[in-house]
PDB file of C-alpha atoms in Angstrom:
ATOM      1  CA  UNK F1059       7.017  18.239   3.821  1.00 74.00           C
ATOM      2  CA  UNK F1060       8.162  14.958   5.434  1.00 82.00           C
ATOM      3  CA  UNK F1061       8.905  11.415   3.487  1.00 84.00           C
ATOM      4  CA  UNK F1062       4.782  10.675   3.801  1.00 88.00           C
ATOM      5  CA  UNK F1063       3.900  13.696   2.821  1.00 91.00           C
ATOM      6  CA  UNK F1064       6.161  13.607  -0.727  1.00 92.00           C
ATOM      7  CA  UNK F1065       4.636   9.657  -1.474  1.00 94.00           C
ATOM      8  CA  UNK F1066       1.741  10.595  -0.621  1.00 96.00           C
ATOM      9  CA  UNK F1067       1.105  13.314  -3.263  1.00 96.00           C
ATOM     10  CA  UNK F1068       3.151  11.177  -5.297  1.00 97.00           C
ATOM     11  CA  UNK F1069       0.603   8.262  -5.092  1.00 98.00           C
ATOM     12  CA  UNK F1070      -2.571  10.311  -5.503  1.00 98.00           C
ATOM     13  CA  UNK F1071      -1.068  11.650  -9.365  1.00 98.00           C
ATOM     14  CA  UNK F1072      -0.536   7.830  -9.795  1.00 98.00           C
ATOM     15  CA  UNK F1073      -4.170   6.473  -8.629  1.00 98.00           C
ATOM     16  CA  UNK F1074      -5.704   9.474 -10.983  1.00 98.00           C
ATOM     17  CA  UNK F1075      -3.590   7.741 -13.964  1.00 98.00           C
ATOM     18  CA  UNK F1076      -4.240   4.077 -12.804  1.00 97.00           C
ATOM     19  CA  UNK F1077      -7.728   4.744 -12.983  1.00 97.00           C
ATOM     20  CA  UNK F1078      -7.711   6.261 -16.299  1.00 97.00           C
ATOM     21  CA  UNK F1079      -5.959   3.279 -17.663  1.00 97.00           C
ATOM     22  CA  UNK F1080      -7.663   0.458 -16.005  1.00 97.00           C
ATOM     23  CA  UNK F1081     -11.499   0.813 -15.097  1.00 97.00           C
ATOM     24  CA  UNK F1082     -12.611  -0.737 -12.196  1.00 98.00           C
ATOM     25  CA  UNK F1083     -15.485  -3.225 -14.152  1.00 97.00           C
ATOM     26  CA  UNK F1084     -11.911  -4.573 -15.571  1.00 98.00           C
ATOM     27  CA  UNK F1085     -10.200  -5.321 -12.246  1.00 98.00           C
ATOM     28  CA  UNK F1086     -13.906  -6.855 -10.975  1.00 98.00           C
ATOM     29  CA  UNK F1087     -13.342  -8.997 -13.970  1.00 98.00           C
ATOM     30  CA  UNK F1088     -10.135 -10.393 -13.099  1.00 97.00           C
ATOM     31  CA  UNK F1089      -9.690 -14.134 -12.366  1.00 96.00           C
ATOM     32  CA  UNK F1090      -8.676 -13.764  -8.913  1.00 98.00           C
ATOM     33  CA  UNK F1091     -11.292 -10.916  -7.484  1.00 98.00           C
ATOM     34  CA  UNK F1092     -13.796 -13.633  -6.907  1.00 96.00           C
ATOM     35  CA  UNK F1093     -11.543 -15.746  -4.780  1.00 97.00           C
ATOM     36  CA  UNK F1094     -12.046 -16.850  -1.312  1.00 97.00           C
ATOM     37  CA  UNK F1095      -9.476 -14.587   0.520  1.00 98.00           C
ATOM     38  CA  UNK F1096      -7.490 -15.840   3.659  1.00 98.00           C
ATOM     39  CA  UNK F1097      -7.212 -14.231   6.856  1.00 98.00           C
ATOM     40  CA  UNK F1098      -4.153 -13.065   8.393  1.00 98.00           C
ATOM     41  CA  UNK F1099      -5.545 -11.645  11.521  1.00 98.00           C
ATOM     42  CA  UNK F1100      -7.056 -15.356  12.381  1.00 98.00           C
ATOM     43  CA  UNK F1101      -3.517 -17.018  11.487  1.00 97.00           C
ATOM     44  CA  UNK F1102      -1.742 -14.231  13.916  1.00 98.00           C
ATOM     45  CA  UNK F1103      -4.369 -15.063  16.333  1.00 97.00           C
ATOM     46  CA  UNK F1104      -3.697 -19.108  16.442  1.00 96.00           C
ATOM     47  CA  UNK F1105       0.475 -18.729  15.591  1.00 94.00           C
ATOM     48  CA  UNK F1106       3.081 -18.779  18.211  1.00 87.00           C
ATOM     49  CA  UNK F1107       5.086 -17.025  16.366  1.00 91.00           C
ATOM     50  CA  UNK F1108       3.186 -14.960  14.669  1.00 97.00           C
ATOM     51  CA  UNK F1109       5.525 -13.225  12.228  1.00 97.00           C
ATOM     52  CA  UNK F1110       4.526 -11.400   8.861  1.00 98.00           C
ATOM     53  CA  UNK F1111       7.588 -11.790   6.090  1.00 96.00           C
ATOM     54  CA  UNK F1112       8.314  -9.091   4.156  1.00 95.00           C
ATOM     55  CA  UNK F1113       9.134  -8.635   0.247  1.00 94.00           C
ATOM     56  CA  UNK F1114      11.128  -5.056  -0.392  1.00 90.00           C
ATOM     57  CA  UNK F1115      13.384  -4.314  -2.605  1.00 86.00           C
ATOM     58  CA  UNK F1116      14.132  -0.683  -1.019  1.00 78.00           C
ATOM     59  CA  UNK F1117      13.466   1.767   0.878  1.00 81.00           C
ATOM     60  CA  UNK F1118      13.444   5.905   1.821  1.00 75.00           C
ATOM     61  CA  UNK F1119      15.638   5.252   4.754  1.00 69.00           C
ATOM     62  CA  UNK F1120      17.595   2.621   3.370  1.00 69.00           C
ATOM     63  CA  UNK F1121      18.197   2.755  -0.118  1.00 70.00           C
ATOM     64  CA  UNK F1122      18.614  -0.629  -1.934  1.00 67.00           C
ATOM     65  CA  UNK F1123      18.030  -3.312   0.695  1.00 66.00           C
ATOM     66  CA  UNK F1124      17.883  -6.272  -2.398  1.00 64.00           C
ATOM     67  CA  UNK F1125      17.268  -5.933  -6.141  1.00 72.00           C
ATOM     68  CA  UNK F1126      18.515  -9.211  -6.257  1.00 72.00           C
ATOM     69  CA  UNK F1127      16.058 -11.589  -5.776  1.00 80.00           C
ATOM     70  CA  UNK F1128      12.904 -12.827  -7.332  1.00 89.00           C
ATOM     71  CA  UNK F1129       9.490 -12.927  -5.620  1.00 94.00           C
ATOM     72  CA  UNK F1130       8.826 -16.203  -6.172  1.00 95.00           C
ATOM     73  CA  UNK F1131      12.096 -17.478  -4.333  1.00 94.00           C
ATOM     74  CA  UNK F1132      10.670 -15.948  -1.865  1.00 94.00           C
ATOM     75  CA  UNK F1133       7.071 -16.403  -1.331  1.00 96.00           C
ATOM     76  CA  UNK F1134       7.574 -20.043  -1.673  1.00 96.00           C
ATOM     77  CA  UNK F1135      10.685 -19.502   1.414  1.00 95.00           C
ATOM     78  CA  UNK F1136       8.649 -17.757   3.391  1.00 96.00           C
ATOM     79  CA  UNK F1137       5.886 -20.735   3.276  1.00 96.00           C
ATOM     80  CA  UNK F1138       8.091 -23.429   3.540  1.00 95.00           C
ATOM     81  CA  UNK F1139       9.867 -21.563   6.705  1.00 95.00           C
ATOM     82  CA  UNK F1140       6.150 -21.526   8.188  1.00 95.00           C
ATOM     83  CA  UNK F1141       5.843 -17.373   8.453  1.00 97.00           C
ATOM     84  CA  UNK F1142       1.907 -16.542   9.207  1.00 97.00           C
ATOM     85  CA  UNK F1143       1.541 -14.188   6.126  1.00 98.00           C
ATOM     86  CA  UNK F1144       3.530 -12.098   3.558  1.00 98.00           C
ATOM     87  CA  UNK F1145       3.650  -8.467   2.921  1.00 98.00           C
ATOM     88  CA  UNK F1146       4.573  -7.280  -0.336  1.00 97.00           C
ATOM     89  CA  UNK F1147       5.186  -3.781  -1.220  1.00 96.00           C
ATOM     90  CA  UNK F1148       3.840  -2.311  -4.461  1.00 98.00           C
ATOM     91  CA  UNK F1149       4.754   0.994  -4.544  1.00 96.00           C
ATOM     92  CA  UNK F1150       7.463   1.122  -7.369  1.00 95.00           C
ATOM     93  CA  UNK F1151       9.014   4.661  -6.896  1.00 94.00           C
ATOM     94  CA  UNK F1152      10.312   4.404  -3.157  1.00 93.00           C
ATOM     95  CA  UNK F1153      10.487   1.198  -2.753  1.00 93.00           C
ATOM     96  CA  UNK F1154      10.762  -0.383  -6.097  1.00 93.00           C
ATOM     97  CA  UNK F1155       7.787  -3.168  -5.799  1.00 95.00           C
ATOM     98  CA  UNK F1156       5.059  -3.405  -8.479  1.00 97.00           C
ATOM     99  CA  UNK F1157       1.103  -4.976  -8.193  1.00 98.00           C
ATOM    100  CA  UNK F1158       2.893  -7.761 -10.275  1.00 97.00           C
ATOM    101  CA  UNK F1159       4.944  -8.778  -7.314  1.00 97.00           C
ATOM    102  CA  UNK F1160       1.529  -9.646  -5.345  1.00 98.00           C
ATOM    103  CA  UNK F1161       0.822 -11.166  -8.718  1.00 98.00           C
ATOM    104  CA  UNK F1162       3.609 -13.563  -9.087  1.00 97.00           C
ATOM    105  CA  UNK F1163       3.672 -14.034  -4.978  1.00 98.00           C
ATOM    106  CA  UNK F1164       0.028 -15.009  -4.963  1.00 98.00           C
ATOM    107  CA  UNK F1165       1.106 -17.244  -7.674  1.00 98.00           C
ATOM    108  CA  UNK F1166       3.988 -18.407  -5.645  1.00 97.00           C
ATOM    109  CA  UNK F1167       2.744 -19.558  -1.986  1.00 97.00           C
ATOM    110  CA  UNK F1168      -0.958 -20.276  -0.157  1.00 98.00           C
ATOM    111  CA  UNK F1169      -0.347 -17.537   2.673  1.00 98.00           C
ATOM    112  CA  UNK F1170      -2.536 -14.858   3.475  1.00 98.00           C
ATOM    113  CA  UNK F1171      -1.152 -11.940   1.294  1.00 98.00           C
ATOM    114  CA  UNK F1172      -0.835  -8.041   2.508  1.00 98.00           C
ATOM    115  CA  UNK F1173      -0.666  -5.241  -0.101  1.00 98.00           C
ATOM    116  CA  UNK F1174       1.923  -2.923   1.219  1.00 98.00           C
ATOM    117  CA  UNK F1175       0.891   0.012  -0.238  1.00 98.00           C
ATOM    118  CA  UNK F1176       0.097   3.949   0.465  1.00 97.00           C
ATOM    119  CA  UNK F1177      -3.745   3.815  -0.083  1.00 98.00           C
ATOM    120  CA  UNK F1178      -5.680   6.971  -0.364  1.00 98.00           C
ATOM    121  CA  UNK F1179      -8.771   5.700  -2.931  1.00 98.00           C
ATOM    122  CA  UNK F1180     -10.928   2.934  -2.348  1.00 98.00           C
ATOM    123  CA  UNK F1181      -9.473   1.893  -6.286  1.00 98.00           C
ATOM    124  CA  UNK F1182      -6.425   0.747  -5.043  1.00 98.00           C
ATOM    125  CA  UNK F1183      -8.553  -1.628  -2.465  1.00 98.00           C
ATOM    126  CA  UNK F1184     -10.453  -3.142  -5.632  1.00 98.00           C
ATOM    127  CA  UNK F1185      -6.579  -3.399  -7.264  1.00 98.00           C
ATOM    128  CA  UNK F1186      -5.534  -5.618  -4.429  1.00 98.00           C
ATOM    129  CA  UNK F1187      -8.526  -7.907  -4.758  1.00 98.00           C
ATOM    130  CA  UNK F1188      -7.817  -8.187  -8.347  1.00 98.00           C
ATOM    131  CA  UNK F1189      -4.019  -9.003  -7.567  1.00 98.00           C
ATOM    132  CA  UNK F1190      -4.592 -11.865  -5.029  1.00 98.00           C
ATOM    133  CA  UNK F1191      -4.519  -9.570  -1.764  1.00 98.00           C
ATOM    134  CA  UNK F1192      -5.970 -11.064   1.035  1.00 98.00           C
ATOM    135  CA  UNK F1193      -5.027  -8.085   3.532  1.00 98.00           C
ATOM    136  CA  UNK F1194      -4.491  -4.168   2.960  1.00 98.00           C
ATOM    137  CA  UNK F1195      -2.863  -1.500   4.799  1.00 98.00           C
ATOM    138  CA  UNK F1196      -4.332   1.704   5.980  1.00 98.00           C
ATOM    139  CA  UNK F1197      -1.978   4.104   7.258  1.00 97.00           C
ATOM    140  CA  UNK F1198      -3.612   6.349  10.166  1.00 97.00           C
ATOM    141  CA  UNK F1199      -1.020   9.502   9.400  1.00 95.00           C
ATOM    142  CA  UNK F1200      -2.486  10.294   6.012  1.00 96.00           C
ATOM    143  CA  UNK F1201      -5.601   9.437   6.546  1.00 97.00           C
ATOM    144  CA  UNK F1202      -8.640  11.303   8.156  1.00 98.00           C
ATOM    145  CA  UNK F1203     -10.563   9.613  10.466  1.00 98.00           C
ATOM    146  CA  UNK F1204     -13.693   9.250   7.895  1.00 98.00           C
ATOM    147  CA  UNK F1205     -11.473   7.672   5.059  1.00 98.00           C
ATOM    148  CA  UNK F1206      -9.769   5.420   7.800  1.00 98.00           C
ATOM    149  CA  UNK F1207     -13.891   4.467   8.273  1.00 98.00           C
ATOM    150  CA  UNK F1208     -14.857   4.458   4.466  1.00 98.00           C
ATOM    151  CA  UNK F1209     -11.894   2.177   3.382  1.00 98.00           C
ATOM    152  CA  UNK F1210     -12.127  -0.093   6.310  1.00 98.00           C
ATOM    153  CA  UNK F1211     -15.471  -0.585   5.670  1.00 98.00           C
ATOM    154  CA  UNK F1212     -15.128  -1.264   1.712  1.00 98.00           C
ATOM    155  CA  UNK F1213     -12.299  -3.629   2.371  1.00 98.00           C
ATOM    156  CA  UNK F1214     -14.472  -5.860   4.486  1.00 98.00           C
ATOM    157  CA  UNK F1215     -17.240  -5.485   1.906  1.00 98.00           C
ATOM    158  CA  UNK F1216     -14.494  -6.991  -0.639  1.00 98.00           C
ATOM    159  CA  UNK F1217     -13.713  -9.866   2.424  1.00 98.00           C
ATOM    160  CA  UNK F1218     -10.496  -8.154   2.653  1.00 98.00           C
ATOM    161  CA  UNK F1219      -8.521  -7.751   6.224  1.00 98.00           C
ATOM    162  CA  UNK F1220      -7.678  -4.367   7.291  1.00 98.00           C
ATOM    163  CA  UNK F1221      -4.379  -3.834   9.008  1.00 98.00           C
ATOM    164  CA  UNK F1222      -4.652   0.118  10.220  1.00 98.00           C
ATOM    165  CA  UNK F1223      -0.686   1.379  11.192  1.00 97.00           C
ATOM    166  CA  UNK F1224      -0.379   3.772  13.803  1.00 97.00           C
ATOM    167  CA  UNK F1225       2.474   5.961  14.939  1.00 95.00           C
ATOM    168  CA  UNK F1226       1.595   7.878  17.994  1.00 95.00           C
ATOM    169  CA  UNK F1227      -1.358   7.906  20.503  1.00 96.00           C
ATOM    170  CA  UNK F1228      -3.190  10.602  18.477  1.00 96.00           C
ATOM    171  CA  UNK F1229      -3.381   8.438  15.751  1.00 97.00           C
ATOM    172  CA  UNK F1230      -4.526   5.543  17.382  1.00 97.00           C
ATOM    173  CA  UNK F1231      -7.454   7.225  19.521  1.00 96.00           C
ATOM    174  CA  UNK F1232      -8.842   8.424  15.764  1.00 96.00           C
ATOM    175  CA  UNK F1233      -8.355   5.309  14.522  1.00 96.00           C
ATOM    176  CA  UNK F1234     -10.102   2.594  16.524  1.00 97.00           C
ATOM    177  CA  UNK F1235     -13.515   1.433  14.978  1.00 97.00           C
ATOM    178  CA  UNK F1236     -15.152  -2.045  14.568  1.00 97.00           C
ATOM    179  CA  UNK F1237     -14.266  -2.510  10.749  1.00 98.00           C
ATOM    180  CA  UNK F1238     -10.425  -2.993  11.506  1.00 98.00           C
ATOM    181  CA  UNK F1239      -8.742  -6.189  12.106  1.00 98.00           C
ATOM    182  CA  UNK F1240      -5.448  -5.667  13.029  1.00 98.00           C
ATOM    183  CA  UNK F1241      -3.814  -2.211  14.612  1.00 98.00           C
ATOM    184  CA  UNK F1242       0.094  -1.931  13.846  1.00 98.00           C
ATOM    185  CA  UNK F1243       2.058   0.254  15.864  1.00 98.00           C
ATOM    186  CA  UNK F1244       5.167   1.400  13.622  1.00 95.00           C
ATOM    187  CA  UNK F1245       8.328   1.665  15.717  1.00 95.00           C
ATOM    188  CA  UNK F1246       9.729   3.827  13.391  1.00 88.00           C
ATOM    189  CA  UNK F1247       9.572   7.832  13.466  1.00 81.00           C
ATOM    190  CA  UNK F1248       8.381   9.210  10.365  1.00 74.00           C
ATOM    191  CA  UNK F1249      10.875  12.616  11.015  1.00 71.00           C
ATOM    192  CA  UNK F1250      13.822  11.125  11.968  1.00 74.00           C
ATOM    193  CA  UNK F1251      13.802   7.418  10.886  1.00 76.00           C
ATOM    194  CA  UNK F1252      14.708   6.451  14.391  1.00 86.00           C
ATOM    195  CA  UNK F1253      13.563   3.107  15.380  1.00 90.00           C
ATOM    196  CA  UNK F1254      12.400   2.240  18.956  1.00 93.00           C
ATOM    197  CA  UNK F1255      10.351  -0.703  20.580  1.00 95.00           C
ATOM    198  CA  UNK F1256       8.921   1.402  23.207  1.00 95.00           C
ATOM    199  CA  UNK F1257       6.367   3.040  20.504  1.00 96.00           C
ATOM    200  CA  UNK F1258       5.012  -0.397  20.680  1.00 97.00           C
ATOM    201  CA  UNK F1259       4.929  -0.828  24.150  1.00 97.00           C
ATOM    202  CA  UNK F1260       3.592   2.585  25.317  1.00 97.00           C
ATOM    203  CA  UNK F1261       0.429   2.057  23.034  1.00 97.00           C
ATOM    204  CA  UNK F1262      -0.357  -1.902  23.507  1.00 97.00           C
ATOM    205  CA  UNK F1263      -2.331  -1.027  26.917  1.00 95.00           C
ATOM    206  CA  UNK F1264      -4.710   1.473  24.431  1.00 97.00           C
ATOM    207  CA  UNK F1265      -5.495  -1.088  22.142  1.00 97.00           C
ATOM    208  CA  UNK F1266      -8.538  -2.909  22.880  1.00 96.00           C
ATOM    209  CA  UNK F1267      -7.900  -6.668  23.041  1.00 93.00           C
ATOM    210  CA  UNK F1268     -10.644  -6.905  20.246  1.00 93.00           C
ATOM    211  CA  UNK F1269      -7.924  -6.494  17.568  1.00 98.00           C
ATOM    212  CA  UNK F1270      -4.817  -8.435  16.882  1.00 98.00           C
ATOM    213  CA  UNK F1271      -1.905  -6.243  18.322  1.00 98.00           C
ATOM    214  CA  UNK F1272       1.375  -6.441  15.172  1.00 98.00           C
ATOM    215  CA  UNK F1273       4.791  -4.280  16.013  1.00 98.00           C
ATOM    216  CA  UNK F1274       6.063  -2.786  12.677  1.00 96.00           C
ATOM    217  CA  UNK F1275       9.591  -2.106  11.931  1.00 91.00           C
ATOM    218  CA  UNK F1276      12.901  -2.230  13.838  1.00 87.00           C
ATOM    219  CA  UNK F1277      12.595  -5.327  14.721  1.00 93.00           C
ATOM    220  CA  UNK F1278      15.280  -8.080  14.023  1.00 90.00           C
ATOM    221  CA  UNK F1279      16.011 -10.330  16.526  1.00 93.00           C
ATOM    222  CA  UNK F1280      14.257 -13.127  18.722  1.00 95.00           C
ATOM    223  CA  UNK F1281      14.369 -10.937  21.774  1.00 96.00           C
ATOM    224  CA  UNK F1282      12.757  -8.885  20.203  1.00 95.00           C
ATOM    225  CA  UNK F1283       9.403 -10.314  19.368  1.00 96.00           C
ATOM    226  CA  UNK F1284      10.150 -11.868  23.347  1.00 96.00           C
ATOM    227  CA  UNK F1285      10.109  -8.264  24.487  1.00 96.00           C
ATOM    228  CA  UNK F1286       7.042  -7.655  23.014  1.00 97.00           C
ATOM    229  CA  UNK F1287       5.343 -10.711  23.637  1.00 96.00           C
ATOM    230  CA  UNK F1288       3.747  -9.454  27.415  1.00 97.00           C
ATOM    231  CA  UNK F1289       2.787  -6.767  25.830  1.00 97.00           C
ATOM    232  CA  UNK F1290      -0.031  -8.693  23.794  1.00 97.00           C
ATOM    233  CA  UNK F1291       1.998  -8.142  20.427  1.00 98.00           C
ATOM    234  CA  UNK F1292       1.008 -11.454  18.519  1.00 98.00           C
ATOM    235  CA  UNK F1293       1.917  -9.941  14.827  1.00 98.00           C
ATOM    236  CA  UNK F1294       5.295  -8.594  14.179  1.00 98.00           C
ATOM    237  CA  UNK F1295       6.246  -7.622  10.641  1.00 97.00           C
ATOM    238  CA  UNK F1296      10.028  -8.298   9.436  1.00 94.00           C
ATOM    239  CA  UNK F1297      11.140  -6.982   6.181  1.00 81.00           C
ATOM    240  CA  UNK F1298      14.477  -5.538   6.224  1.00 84.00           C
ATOM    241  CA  UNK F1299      16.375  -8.252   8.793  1.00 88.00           C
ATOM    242  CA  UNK F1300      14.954 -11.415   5.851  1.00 91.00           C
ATOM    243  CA  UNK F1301      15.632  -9.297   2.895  1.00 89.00           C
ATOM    244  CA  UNK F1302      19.130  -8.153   3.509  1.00 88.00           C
ATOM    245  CA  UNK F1303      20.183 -11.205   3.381  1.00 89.00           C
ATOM    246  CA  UNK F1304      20.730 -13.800  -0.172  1.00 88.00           C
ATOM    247  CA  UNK F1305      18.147 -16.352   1.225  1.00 88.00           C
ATOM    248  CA  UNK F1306      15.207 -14.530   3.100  1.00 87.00           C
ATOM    249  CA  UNK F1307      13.082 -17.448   3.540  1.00 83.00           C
ATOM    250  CA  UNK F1308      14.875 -20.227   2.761  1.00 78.00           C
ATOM    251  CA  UNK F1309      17.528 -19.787   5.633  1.00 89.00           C
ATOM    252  CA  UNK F1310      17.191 -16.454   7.096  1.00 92.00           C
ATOM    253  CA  UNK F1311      13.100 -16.892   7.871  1.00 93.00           C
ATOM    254  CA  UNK F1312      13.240 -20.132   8.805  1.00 94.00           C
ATOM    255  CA  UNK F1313      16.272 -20.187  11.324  1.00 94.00           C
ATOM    256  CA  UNK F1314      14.045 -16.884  12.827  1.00 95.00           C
ATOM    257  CA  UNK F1315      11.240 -19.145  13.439  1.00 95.00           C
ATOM    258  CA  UNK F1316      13.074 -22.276  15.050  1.00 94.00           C
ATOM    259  CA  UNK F1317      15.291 -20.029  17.277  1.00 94.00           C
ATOM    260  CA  UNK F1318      11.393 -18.586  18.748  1.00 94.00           C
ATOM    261  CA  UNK F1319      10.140 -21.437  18.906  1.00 89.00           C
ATOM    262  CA  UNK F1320      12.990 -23.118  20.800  1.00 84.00           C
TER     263      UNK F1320
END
């Protein structure tokens, strides 16, 4: 059983309590589910540089990135350094986040807002409504190709954008149908942890030009993103370079953006 495979069954006892607690005519009655979400995939498309700020604490591969911080610090850096969305990740036992960090983010900053999360139930889809999502993740490796279809399809019916992470080839050939928004190609292997931006460039010829094109993970420098820029890449998600460091959007985020857009 790899890493996905342990949060995975890990997240599906946690929905089955979540739901117990909470019932869904409660999260429909939340303050923010009726508001008018904002969408990333049309702020990629119109960005030049097009990156997606992260907010996590930790991670499998890395331990404790920053427990330091608080989200508000740096939703509001991220906006001010001009970043095209945030990602925030809510899953509290590997990575220490918590749906009250897209709480106090949406709070926090007007940018289009992705729940990072490991969703298997269309509940958790209703959550991020109810939290101030404006974008959720669907993760092609733990997902069959007729969830990847049902959730896609309930996001939009919530207005929500649907950012569908690939891996491999196999994944993405399963994966591509007209309900998705955005296809991320994850740089990083899921056995090994090894990080390489030629997962992103091997697939971004199989990806119909339909979709906005993001590279996930590994990447942490200018040349980077300039690498992958040919490649039709206009989203590129940055968690652990920003967060490693005491002021991730402040300084860190915002001296990213000017060096790209030099």
């Amino acid at each position: 059983m790899n890493i996905l495979d342990k949060i995975t069954l890990d997240k599906r006892n946690e929905v089955a309590l979540r739901k117990q607690l909470i019932p869904t005519s409660q999260l429909e009655q939340s303050v923010l589910f009726g508001r008018q979400t904002i969408s990333l995939a049309n702020n990629l498309r119109n960005s030049k540089s097009g990156i997606i700020a992260e907010h996590k604490r930790r991670s499998p591969s890395k331990s404790v990135i920053n427990n330091n911080l608080n989200v508000q610090d740096v939703a509001k850096g991220y906006q001010d350094a001009g970043v095209c969305g945030m990602s925030v990740l809510t899953d509290g036992k590997y990575f220490g986040g918590s749906l009250d960090d897209l709480l106090t983010a949406r709070a926090s900053c007007n940018l289009p807002l992705l729940r990072k999360e490991f969703i298997i139930d269309e509940y958790q889809m209703l959550e991020a409504k109810a939290y101030g999502a404006d974008v959720i993740l669907l993760i092609a490796a733990i997902l069959s190709r007729d969830e990847i279809k049902q959730f896609s399809e309930f996001a939009k019916s919530l207005n929500l954008d649907v950012l569908l992470e690939v891996h491999n080839e196999e994944e993405l050939h399963k994966s591509i149908m007209p309900s998705l928004d955005m296809l991320g190609v994850n740089n990083r292997n899921l056995k090994t942890f090894e990080v390489s931006l030629e997962t992103s460039k091997l697939l971004s010829t199989q990806i119909p030009n339909d979709f906005v094109k993001v590279s996930e993970s590994g990447i942490s420098s200018v040349e980077a993103i300039k690498e992958l820029q040919p490649f039709g890449y206009q989203g590129f998600l940055i968690g652990e370079n920003f967060m490693k460091t005491n002021n991730p959007g402040g300084a860190s985020a915002t001296d990213f953006i000017n060096q790209l857009n030099k």
